[in-house]
XYZ file of C-alpha atoms in Angstrom:
318
model
C 2.564 21.603 -2.766
C 1.393 20.283 0.550
C 4.228 17.853 1.474
C 4.583 15.659 4.507
C 7.686 13.570 4.285
C 7.487 9.964 5.317
C 10.027 7.163 5.856
C 12.343 6.280 3.000
C 11.013 2.864 2.047
C 11.021 0.460 -0.890
C 7.712 -0.707 -2.378
C 6.950 -2.818 -5.464
C 5.376 -0.935 -8.313
C 3.273 -2.973 -10.720
C 1.419 -1.506 -13.694
C -1.783 -2.892 -15.045
C -3.206 -2.106 -18.474
C -6.355 -3.231 -20.157
C -8.236 -2.325 -23.286
C -12.012 -1.885 -23.019
C -14.864 -1.950 -25.533
C -17.142 1.042 -24.885
C -20.913 0.971 -25.296
C -22.691 2.238 -28.393
C -22.502 6.007 -28.906
C -25.166 8.332 -27.541
C -25.795 11.937 -28.539
C -23.097 14.060 -26.917
C -23.687 17.473 -25.412
C -21.487 20.483 -24.960
C -18.503 20.408 -22.638
C -19.399 20.800 -18.968
C -17.415 23.118 -16.667
C -17.413 21.855 -13.070
C -15.613 22.686 -9.825
C -15.186 21.019 -6.435
C -14.044 22.494 -3.136
C -11.529 20.406 -1.186
C -11.047 23.300 1.290
C -7.903 25.406 1.606
C -6.097 22.802 3.727
C -7.464 19.930 1.585
C -9.623 18.723 4.502
C -12.232 16.970 2.328
C -12.431 14.028 -0.025
C -14.971 14.521 -2.809
C -16.539 11.817 -5.008
C -17.770 12.913 -8.442
C -19.862 11.185 -11.127
C -19.262 12.315 -14.713
C -22.433 10.757 -16.121
C -24.778 12.674 -13.804
C -22.441 15.689 -13.576
C -22.685 15.900 -9.789
C -20.832 15.555 -6.516
C -21.968 12.251 -4.977
C -20.369 12.521 -1.528
C -18.082 14.733 0.595
C -16.341 13.563 3.777
C -13.445 14.820 5.943
C -10.372 12.863 4.970
C -9.535 12.027 8.605
C -12.954 10.375 9.139
C -11.758 6.833 8.341
C -8.684 4.668 8.707
C -8.891 1.342 6.852
C -10.936 0.054 3.946
C -12.081 -3.580 3.898
C -12.637 -5.014 0.423
C -16.324 -5.816 -0.093
C -15.966 -8.280 -2.957
C -16.065 -11.956 -2.009
C -13.319 -12.714 -4.539
C -10.420 -10.967 -2.769
C -9.370 -10.203 0.804
C -8.163 -6.594 0.769
C -7.248 -4.070 3.450
C -6.347 -0.564 2.340
C -5.020 2.381 4.320
C -6.238 5.959 4.296
C -3.429 7.357 2.162
C -4.848 10.887 2.441
C -3.491 10.915 6.016
C -0.137 9.357 5.056
C -0.963 6.095 6.844
C 1.533 3.256 6.860
C 1.562 -0.342 8.102
C 4.085 -2.910 9.311
C 3.246 -6.624 9.282
C 4.929 -8.507 12.097
C 5.405 -12.277 12.354
C 3.866 -12.244 15.819
C 0.495 -13.916 16.377
C 0.242 -13.111 20.089
C -1.638 -9.814 20.138
C -0.348 -8.877 23.593
C 3.288 -9.538 22.711
C 3.605 -6.398 20.568
C 3.682 -3.211 22.674
C 5.848 -0.846 20.565
C 6.821 -0.149 16.972
C 10.278 -1.566 17.637
C 12.425 -1.903 14.512
C 9.578 -2.870 12.208
C 9.497 -1.323 8.740
C 6.404 0.626 7.795
C 5.047 0.910 4.257
C 2.322 2.987 2.593
C -0.142 1.745 0.004
C 0.988 2.389 -3.547
C -1.281 4.948 -5.263
C -1.877 2.648 -8.255
C -4.219 0.599 -6.045
C -2.748 -2.653 -7.323
C -3.436 -5.368 -4.712
C 0.117 -6.690 -4.715
C 1.429 -3.168 -4.013
C -0.623 -2.524 -0.882
C 1.070 -2.263 2.504
C -1.027 -5.107 3.906
C -0.511 -7.971 1.514
C 0.807 -11.504 1.396
C 0.477 -13.638 4.532
C -1.190 -11.117 6.857
C -4.264 -12.854 8.308
C -3.652 -13.787 11.961
C -0.492 -11.697 12.299
C -0.254 -8.566 14.439
C -0.079 -5.516 12.182
C 1.176 -2.135 13.329
C -0.542 0.950 11.958
C 0.822 4.481 11.813
C -2.298 6.620 11.392
C -0.310 9.475 9.858
C -1.321 13.112 10.158
C -4.318 15.394 10.346
C -4.809 18.085 7.698
C -3.016 20.523 10.007
C -0.019 18.209 10.347
C -0.655 16.765 13.809
C 0.226 13.132 14.466
C -2.816 10.837 14.641
C -1.099 8.132 16.665
C -0.519 4.399 16.230
C -2.567 1.238 16.636
C -2.100 -2.500 16.396
C -4.609 -4.728 14.631
C -5.052 -8.455 14.086
C -7.463 -10.081 11.665
C -8.806 -13.154 13.441
C -11.025 -14.485 10.658
C -11.538 -13.433 7.062
C -14.000 -15.236 4.810
C -16.383 -14.515 1.946
C -18.961 -13.025 4.317
C -17.041 -10.913 6.811
C -13.825 -9.642 8.408
C -13.355 -10.261 12.116
C -10.525 -8.328 13.784
C -9.317 -6.856 17.028
C -7.380 -3.650 17.528
C -5.988 -1.555 20.378
C -3.444 1.086 21.315
C 0.085 -0.261 21.381
C -0.063 -0.698 25.165
C -3.207 -2.801 24.792
C -5.633 -0.159 26.031
C -8.944 0.587 24.271
C -9.036 -2.944 22.932
C -12.027 -3.737 20.717
C -13.169 -6.621 18.537
C -15.291 -6.092 15.426
C -17.024 -8.183 12.774
C -17.660 -6.287 9.530
C -19.823 -7.895 6.876
C -18.977 -7.446 3.225
C -21.343 -5.401 1.084
C -20.688 -5.922 -2.639
C -22.478 -2.699 -3.553
C -19.316 -0.921 -2.309
C -15.656 -1.299 -3.187
C -14.758 -1.070 0.490
C -16.312 -0.832 3.925
C -14.378 2.006 5.561
C -13.719 1.768 9.279
C -12.731 4.452 11.794
C -10.751 3.723 14.962
C -11.824 7.085 16.354
C -15.585 6.520 16.063
C -15.026 2.754 16.520
C -17.270 1.685 13.714
C -17.953 1.869 10.007
C -17.817 5.396 8.645
C -18.799 4.797 5.028
C -17.121 7.541 3.066
C -17.045 6.000 -0.397
C -20.365 5.944 -2.286
C -21.690 2.722 -3.859
C -19.227 1.625 -6.530
C -21.676 2.204 -9.393
C -22.346 5.803 -8.346
C -19.079 7.658 -8.985
C -16.021 7.895 -11.212
C -13.458 10.199 -9.560
C -12.306 10.971 -6.037
C -10.695 14.395 -5.471
C -8.402 13.866 -2.525
C -5.021 14.156 -0.890
C -3.091 10.906 -1.230
C 0.373 9.451 -0.774
C 2.431 9.454 -3.952
C 5.705 7.523 -4.269
C 8.762 8.906 -6.030
C 11.830 6.780 -6.755
C 14.677 9.075 -7.743
C 15.341 9.360 -4.883
C 12.678 7.177 -3.268
C 10.302 9.472 -1.369
C 6.651 9.073 -0.329
C 4.776 12.340 0.303
C 1.332 13.815 0.173
C -0.071 15.330 -3.026
C -3.501 16.629 -3.971
C -5.212 15.214 -7.020
C -7.622 12.609 -8.352
C -7.929 8.874 -7.785
C -10.253 6.781 -9.944
C -12.967 4.402 -8.871
C -11.593 0.880 -8.311
C -14.651 -0.559 -10.058
C -14.314 -0.835 -13.839
C -13.121 2.727 -14.390
C -10.186 3.236 -16.746
C -8.411 6.225 -18.244
C -5.746 7.435 -20.646
C -3.431 10.332 -19.941
C -1.137 12.018 -22.421
C -0.025 15.286 -23.991
C -0.199 14.100 -27.596
C -3.644 15.439 -28.486
C -5.454 18.613 -27.498
C -8.837 18.542 -25.824
C -10.472 19.723 -29.060
C -8.796 17.025 -31.167
C -10.102 14.103 -29.159
C -13.294 12.563 -30.544
C -14.980 9.206 -30.021
C -13.103 7.504 -32.844
C -9.744 8.548 -31.403
C -10.794 7.614 -27.856
C -11.756 4.118 -28.979
C -8.250 3.578 -30.351
C -6.545 4.291 -27.032
C -5.344 1.704 -24.510
C -6.894 2.651 -21.195
C -5.243 2.126 -17.833
C -6.916 0.952 -14.609
C -4.358 2.405 -12.210
C -6.146 4.521 -9.640
C -3.674 7.381 -10.012
C -3.582 7.609 -13.814
C -5.117 11.102 -13.549
C -3.189 11.825 -10.391
C -1.882 15.234 -9.367
C 0.466 16.478 -12.119
C -2.167 18.298 -14.149
C -0.885 21.229 -12.113
C 2.595 22.451 -11.172
C 3.730 24.618 -8.291
C 5.615 27.804 -9.050
C 7.849 28.973 -6.223
C 8.299 32.279 -8.005
C 4.552 32.966 -7.970
C 3.886 30.902 -4.835
C 0.973 29.159 -6.491
C -0.250 26.440 -8.836
C -0.587 26.702 -12.601
C -2.421 24.268 -14.857
C -0.612 22.165 -17.444
C -2.621 22.893 -20.624
C -1.110 19.860 -22.376
C -2.651 17.349 -20.001
C -5.798 15.728 -21.401
C -7.593 12.628 -20.151
C -9.959 10.102 -21.675
C -12.042 8.235 -19.071
C -14.327 5.260 -19.457
C -16.796 4.823 -16.607
C -18.286 1.598 -15.227
C -21.189 1.902 -17.678
C -18.817 1.964 -20.648
C -19.318 5.632 -21.547
C -16.312 7.629 -22.709
C -15.450 11.172 -21.573
C -12.628 13.568 -22.292
C -11.461 15.844 -19.476
C -8.982 18.621 -18.758
C -8.291 20.867 -15.768
C -8.544 24.624 -16.058
C -7.901 25.961 -12.556
C -7.062 25.110 -8.941
C -8.430 28.292 -7.360
C -11.867 29.753 -6.787
C -12.939 33.360 -7.420
C -11.449 34.383 -4.060
C -8.054 32.946 -5.124
C -8.330 30.143 -2.585
C -6.503 26.922 -3.484
C -8.070 23.459 -3.267
C -10.793 24.199 -5.813
C -10.103 22.116 -8.926
C -12.032 23.312 -11.935
C -12.310 20.932 -14.878
C -14.006 20.706 -18.255
C -15.350 17.395 -19.559
C -17.500 16.099 -22.376
C -19.098 12.771 -23.138
C -17.917 11.290 -26.448
Protein backbone atom coordinates (compact mmCIF):
# COMPACT_ATOMS: atom_id res chain seq x y z
CA UNK A 1 0.00 0.00 0.00
CA UNK A 2 1.31 3.37 -0.99
CA UNK A 3 1.57 5.17 2.38
CA UNK A 4 2.69 8.69 3.13
CA UNK A 5 2.36 9.43 6.79
CA UNK A 6 0.99 12.78 7.82
CA UNK A 7 0.64 14.64 11.13
CA UNK A 8 -1.22 12.94 13.95
CA UNK A 9 -4.35 15.08 14.12
CA UNK A 10 -7.92 14.90 15.40
CA UNK A 11 -10.82 15.45 12.99
CA UNK A 12 -14.58 15.13 13.46
CA UNK A 13 -16.16 12.20 11.69
CA UNK A 14 -19.83 12.54 10.81
CA UNK A 15 -21.83 9.90 8.96
CA UNK A 16 -24.71 10.67 6.70
CA UNK A 17 -27.28 8.14 5.54
CA UNK A 18 -30.26 8.50 3.28
CA UNK A 19 -32.70 6.17 1.61
CA UNK A 20 -33.53 6.79 -2.05
CA UNK A 21 -36.39 5.77 -4.33
CA UNK A 22 -34.96 4.48 -7.62
CA UNK A 23 -36.57 5.02 -11.01
CA UNK A 24 -38.75 2.44 -12.71
CA UNK A 25 -36.89 -0.68 -13.88
CA UNK A 26 -35.43 -0.94 -17.36
CA UNK A 27 -34.32 -4.10 -19.15
CA UNK A 28 -30.97 -5.11 -17.67
CA UNK A 29 -28.09 -6.50 -19.67
CA UNK A 30 -25.28 -8.83 -18.83
CA UNK A 31 -22.58 -7.87 -16.35
CA UNK A 32 -19.92 -5.57 -17.80
CA UNK A 33 -16.21 -6.15 -17.13
CA UNK A 34 -14.26 -2.88 -17.13
CA UNK A 35 -10.75 -1.73 -16.20
CA UNK A 36 -9.06 1.62 -15.63
CA UNK A 37 -5.36 2.47 -15.54
CA UNK A 38 -4.27 4.77 -12.71
CA UNK A 39 -0.58 4.19 -13.65
CA UNK A 40 1.93 2.21 -11.59
CA UNK A 41 2.61 5.14 -9.23
CA UNK A 42 -1.09 6.11 -9.15
CA UNK A 43 -0.35 9.32 -11.07
CA UNK A 44 -3.85 9.71 -12.53
CA UNK A 45 -7.37 10.35 -11.31
CA UNK A 46 -10.02 8.69 -13.48
CA UNK A 47 -13.74 9.53 -13.62
CA UNK A 48 -16.07 6.73 -14.73
CA UNK A 49 -19.77 6.64 -15.65
CA UNK A 50 -21.60 3.36 -15.07
CA UNK A 51 -24.62 4.21 -17.22
CA UNK A 52 -22.57 4.82 -20.38
CA UNK A 53 -19.88 2.29 -19.39
CA UNK A 54 -17.02 4.68 -20.17
CA UNK A 55 -14.16 6.70 -18.77
CA UNK A 56 -15.29 10.33 -18.79
CA UNK A 57 -12.03 12.07 -17.86
CA UNK A 58 -8.40 11.39 -16.86
CA UNK A 59 -6.12 13.97 -15.23
CA UNK A 60 -2.82 13.89 -13.31
CA UNK A 61 -3.62 14.05 -9.63
CA UNK A 62 -1.13 16.87 -9.02
CA UNK A 63 -2.83 19.11 -11.61
CA UNK A 64 -5.06 20.92 -9.10
CA UNK A 65 -4.99 22.12 -5.51
CA UNK A 66 -8.36 23.36 -4.23
CA UNK A 67 -11.97 22.82 -5.25
CA UNK A 68 -14.47 25.67 -4.95
CA UNK A 69 -18.08 24.55 -4.49
CA UNK A 70 -20.16 25.55 -7.51
CA UNK A 71 -23.59 25.39 -5.90
CA UNK A 72 -25.03 28.70 -4.74
CA UNK A 73 -26.44 27.05 -1.60
CA UNK A 74 -23.13 26.34 0.18
CA UNK A 75 -19.67 27.91 0.40
CA UNK A 76 -17.22 25.01 0.18
CA UNK A 77 -13.45 24.76 -0.27
CA UNK A 78 -11.97 21.29 -0.60
CA UNK A 79 -8.34 20.17 -0.72
CA UNK A 80 -6.72 17.80 -3.17
CA UNK A 81 -6.55 14.81 -0.84
CA UNK A 82 -4.78 12.71 -3.49
CA UNK A 83 -1.65 14.76 -2.72
CA UNK A 84 -2.13 14.59 1.07
CA UNK A 85 -2.96 18.29 1.28
CA UNK A 86 -3.74 19.87 4.65
CA UNK A 87 -4.88 23.29 5.85
CA UNK A 88 -4.60 25.44 8.97
CA UNK A 89 -7.05 28.30 9.58
CA UNK A 90 -5.47 31.18 11.47
CA UNK A 91 -7.29 33.99 13.27
CA UNK A 92 -5.20 36.55 11.39
CA UNK A 93 -6.89 38.81 8.84
CA UNK A 94 -3.76 40.72 7.84
CA UNK A 95 -2.45 38.73 4.88
CA UNK A 96 1.10 40.05 5.27
CA UNK A 97 1.29 39.21 8.97
CA UNK A 98 1.60 35.45 8.37
CA UNK A 99 5.04 34.49 6.99
CA UNK A 100 5.56 30.96 8.37
CA UNK A 101 3.61 27.90 9.47
CA UNK A 102 4.46 28.67 13.09
CA UNK A 103 2.67 26.43 15.59
CA UNK A 104 -0.57 26.20 13.63
CA UNK A 105 -2.29 22.81 13.43
CA UNK A 106 -2.92 21.41 9.98
CA UNK A 107 -5.84 19.17 9.08
CA UNK A 108 -6.81 17.12 6.01
CA UNK A 109 -10.28 16.82 4.56
CA UNK A 110 -12.17 13.80 5.81
CA UNK A 111 -12.74 11.28 2.98
CA UNK A 112 -16.49 11.11 3.67
CA UNK A 113 -16.81 14.51 2.00
CA UNK A 114 -19.15 15.76 4.72
CA UNK A 115 -19.01 19.57 4.76
CA UNK A 116 -18.56 19.81 8.53
CA UNK A 117 -15.58 17.45 8.33
CA UNK A 118 -13.56 19.45 5.80
CA UNK A 119 -10.31 21.12 6.83
CA UNK A 120 -11.62 24.55 5.78
CA UNK A 121 -14.88 24.96 7.63
CA UNK A 122 -16.56 27.19 10.17
CA UNK A 123 -15.56 30.86 10.26
CA UNK A 124 -12.93 30.89 7.48
CA UNK A 125 -13.90 33.72 5.12
CA UNK A 126 -11.51 36.66 5.56
CA UNK A 127 -8.99 34.73 7.65
CA UNK A 128 -5.51 33.81 6.42
CA UNK A 129 -5.38 30.07 5.73
CA UNK A 130 -2.15 28.10 5.49
CA UNK A 131 -1.97 25.31 2.93
CA UNK A 132 0.41 22.36 2.89
CA UNK A 133 0.28 21.17 -0.71
CA UNK A 134 1.45 17.68 0.24
CA UNK A 135 3.43 15.43 -2.07
CA UNK A 136 3.88 14.50 -5.70
CA UNK A 137 3.28 10.91 -6.82
CA UNK A 138 7.01 10.28 -6.36
CA UNK A 139 6.95 11.59 -2.79
CA UNK A 140 8.48 15.03 -3.29
CA UNK A 141 7.17 17.93 -1.21
CA UNK A 142 4.96 20.33 -3.17
CA UNK A 143 5.48 23.27 -0.85
CA UNK A 144 3.21 25.59 1.12
CA UNK A 145 0.99 28.58 0.37
CA UNK A 146 -1.18 31.04 2.22
CA UNK A 147 -4.62 32.01 0.96
CA UNK A 148 -7.32 34.46 2.02
CA UNK A 149 -10.87 34.55 0.72
CA UNK A 150 -11.77 38.22 0.40
CA UNK A 151 -15.36 37.82 -0.80
CA UNK A 152 -17.62 34.81 -1.19
CA UNK A 153 -21.16 35.14 -2.50
CA UNK A 154 -23.67 33.22 -4.60
CA UNK A 155 -21.92 34.23 -7.82
CA UNK A 156 -18.20 33.91 -7.16
CA UNK A 157 -15.20 33.38 -4.88
CA UNK A 158 -12.63 36.18 -4.69
CA UNK A 159 -9.33 35.29 -3.02
CA UNK A 160 -5.64 36.08 -2.89
CA UNK A 161 -2.77 33.68 -2.36
CA UNK A 162 1.02 33.75 -2.22
CA UNK A 163 4.10 31.92 -1.00
CA UNK A 164 4.56 32.23 2.76
CA UNK A 165 7.08 35.05 2.29
CA UNK A 166 4.53 36.98 0.23
CA UNK A 167 6.15 36.37 -3.14
CA UNK A 168 4.16 35.35 -6.23
CA UNK A 169 1.08 37.06 -4.85
CA UNK A 170 -2.02 36.78 -7.00
CA UNK A 171 -5.68 37.69 -6.70
CA UNK A 172 -8.41 35.69 -8.45
CA UNK A 173 -12.18 35.82 -8.92
CA UNK A 174 -13.72 32.46 -9.81
CA UNK A 175 -17.35 32.33 -10.85
CA UNK A 176 -19.53 29.44 -9.77
CA UNK A 177 -20.73 27.04 -12.43
CA UNK A 178 -23.59 24.85 -11.15
CA UNK A 179 -23.02 22.24 -13.87
CA UNK A 180 -20.00 21.14 -11.80
CA UNK A 181 -19.64 20.09 -8.18
CA UNK A 182 -16.46 22.15 -7.92
CA UNK A 183 -14.30 24.55 -9.86
CA UNK A 184 -10.80 23.15 -9.36
CA UNK A 185 -7.94 25.63 -9.14
CA UNK A 186 -4.18 25.13 -9.55
CA UNK A 187 -1.58 27.32 -7.86
CA UNK A 188 1.03 26.00 -10.29
CA UNK A 189 -0.78 26.98 -13.49
CA UNK A 190 -2.41 29.92 -11.63
CA UNK A 191 -5.88 29.31 -12.95
CA UNK A 192 -8.77 26.89 -13.17
CA UNK A 193 -7.71 23.40 -14.16
CA UNK A 194 -11.07 21.67 -14.40
CA UNK A 195 -10.38 18.04 -13.61
CA UNK A 196 -13.83 16.89 -12.52
CA UNK A 197 -16.39 16.36 -15.32
CA UNK A 198 -19.86 17.95 -15.13
CA UNK A 199 -21.65 16.50 -12.12
CA UNK A 200 -24.28 14.70 -14.22
CA UNK A 201 -21.65 12.90 -16.31
CA UNK A 202 -19.95 10.47 -13.91
CA UNK A 203 -20.44 8.22 -10.90
CA UNK A 204 -17.03 7.11 -9.62
CA UNK A 205 -13.56 8.61 -9.29
CA UNK A 206 -10.64 6.17 -9.16
CA UNK A 207 -7.96 8.01 -7.22
CA UNK A 208 -5.43 8.19 -4.44
CA UNK A 209 -6.93 9.94 -1.42
CA UNK A 210 -6.24 10.60 2.26
CA UNK A 211 -7.92 8.10 4.56
CA UNK A 212 -8.15 8.63 8.33
CA UNK A 213 -7.65 5.85 10.84
CA UNK A 214 -8.38 6.30 14.55
CA UNK A 215 -6.83 3.39 16.45
CA UNK A 216 -4.32 4.94 16.57
CA UNK A 217 -5.26 8.13 14.73
CA UNK A 218 -3.33 8.18 11.46
CA UNK A 219 -4.02 9.89 8.11
CA UNK A 220 -2.30 8.30 5.09
CA UNK A 221 -2.72 7.85 1.39
CA UNK A 222 -4.68 4.93 -0.05
CA UNK A 223 -5.80 4.06 -3.56
CA UNK A 224 -9.46 3.44 -4.22
CA UNK A 225 -12.76 4.95 -5.29
CA UNK A 226 -14.60 8.11 -4.26
CA UNK A 227 -18.20 8.69 -5.34
CA UNK A 228 -19.69 11.68 -7.10
CA UNK A 229 -20.84 14.32 -4.59
CA UNK A 230 -23.99 14.85 -6.64
CA UNK A 231 -26.85 12.51 -5.74
CA UNK A 232 -24.81 9.31 -5.90
CA UNK A 233 -25.28 6.80 -3.09
CA UNK A 234 -24.08 3.29 -2.37
CA UNK A 235 -24.27 0.30 -0.07
CA UNK A 236 -21.29 -1.83 0.90
CA UNK A 237 -21.40 -5.14 2.70
CA UNK A 238 -20.30 -8.77 2.70
CA UNK A 239 -23.73 -10.24 3.45
CA UNK A 240 -24.79 -11.10 -0.10
CA UNK A 241 -22.83 -12.40 -3.07
CA UNK A 242 -22.77 -10.57 -6.38
CA UNK A 243 -25.06 -13.21 -7.89
CA UNK A 244 -27.62 -12.96 -5.08
CA UNK A 245 -28.24 -9.25 -5.45
CA UNK A 246 -31.24 -8.40 -7.64
CA UNK A 247 -33.35 -5.28 -8.01
CA UNK A 248 -35.79 -6.26 -5.28
CA UNK A 249 -32.99 -6.76 -2.76
CA UNK A 250 -31.24 -3.55 -3.84
CA UNK A 251 -34.41 -1.53 -3.28
CA UNK A 252 -34.56 -2.75 0.32
CA UNK A 253 -31.10 -1.44 1.19
CA UNK A 254 -30.32 1.85 2.93
CA UNK A 255 -27.82 3.64 0.72
CA UNK A 256 -25.06 5.91 2.01
CA UNK A 257 -23.91 9.20 0.50
CA UNK A 258 -20.41 9.19 2.00
CA UNK A 259 -17.89 9.70 -0.77
CA UNK A 260 -15.68 6.88 0.49
CA UNK A 261 -18.35 4.21 0.98
CA UNK A 262 -16.66 2.15 -1.77
CA UNK A 263 -13.24 3.30 -0.66
CA UNK A 264 -10.08 1.21 -0.86
CA UNK A 265 -10.61 -1.97 1.20
CA UNK A 266 -11.96 -4.10 -1.64
CA UNK A 267 -8.33 -5.15 -1.82
CA UNK A 268 -5.76 -6.13 0.80
CA UNK A 269 -1.98 -6.05 0.67
CA UNK A 270 -0.07 -9.25 1.31
CA UNK A 271 3.47 -8.70 2.57
CA UNK A 272 4.18 -12.38 1.99
CA UNK A 273 3.34 -12.08 -1.71
CA UNK A 274 4.26 -8.39 -1.96
CA UNK A 275 1.05 -7.62 -3.79
CA UNK A 276 -2.67 -6.93 -3.60
CA UNK A 277 -5.44 -9.51 -3.52
CA UNK A 278 -9.14 -8.84 -4.01
CA UNK A 279 -11.67 -9.38 -1.23
CA UNK A 280 -14.30 -11.58 -2.94
CA UNK A 281 -16.84 -10.83 -0.19
CA UNK A 282 -17.04 -7.12 -0.99
CA UNK A 283 -20.07 -6.23 -3.10
CA UNK A 284 -21.53 -2.79 -3.75
CA UNK A 285 -24.92 -1.47 -4.80
CA UNK A 286 -24.75 2.01 -6.36
CA UNK A 287 -27.53 4.39 -7.29
CA UNK A 288 -26.50 7.08 -9.77
CA UNK A 289 -27.82 10.63 -10.13
CA UNK A 290 -30.47 9.40 -12.59
CA UNK A 291 -31.83 6.92 -10.04
CA UNK A 292 -30.55 3.77 -11.76
CA UNK A 293 -29.26 0.93 -9.58
CA UNK A 294 -26.08 -1.06 -10.25
CA UNK A 295 -24.28 -3.85 -8.46
CA UNK A 296 -20.48 -3.91 -8.60
CA UNK A 297 -17.51 -5.95 -7.44
CA UNK A 298 -13.75 -5.77 -8.03
CA UNK A 299 -11.90 -8.66 -9.61
CA UNK A 300 -8.29 -7.46 -9.98
CA UNK A 301 -5.82 -4.65 -9.35
CA UNK A 302 -3.27 -5.65 -11.99
CA UNK A 303 -3.15 -5.64 -15.77
CA UNK A 304 -1.91 -8.46 -18.02
CA UNK A 305 1.68 -7.31 -17.46
CA UNK A 306 1.21 -7.65 -13.67
CA UNK A 307 1.39 -3.88 -13.20
CA UNK A 308 -0.53 -2.50 -10.22
CA UNK A 309 -2.88 0.48 -10.40
CA UNK A 310 -5.27 -1.18 -12.84
CA UNK A 311 -8.56 -1.84 -11.03
CA UNK A 312 -10.77 -4.30 -12.87
CA UNK A 313 -14.41 -4.43 -11.87
CA UNK A 314 -17.63 -6.13 -12.90
CA UNK A 315 -20.96 -4.30 -12.74
CA UNK A 316 -24.53 -4.78 -13.87
CA UNK A 317 -27.56 -2.51 -14.01
CA UNK A 318 -30.47 -3.84 -11.95
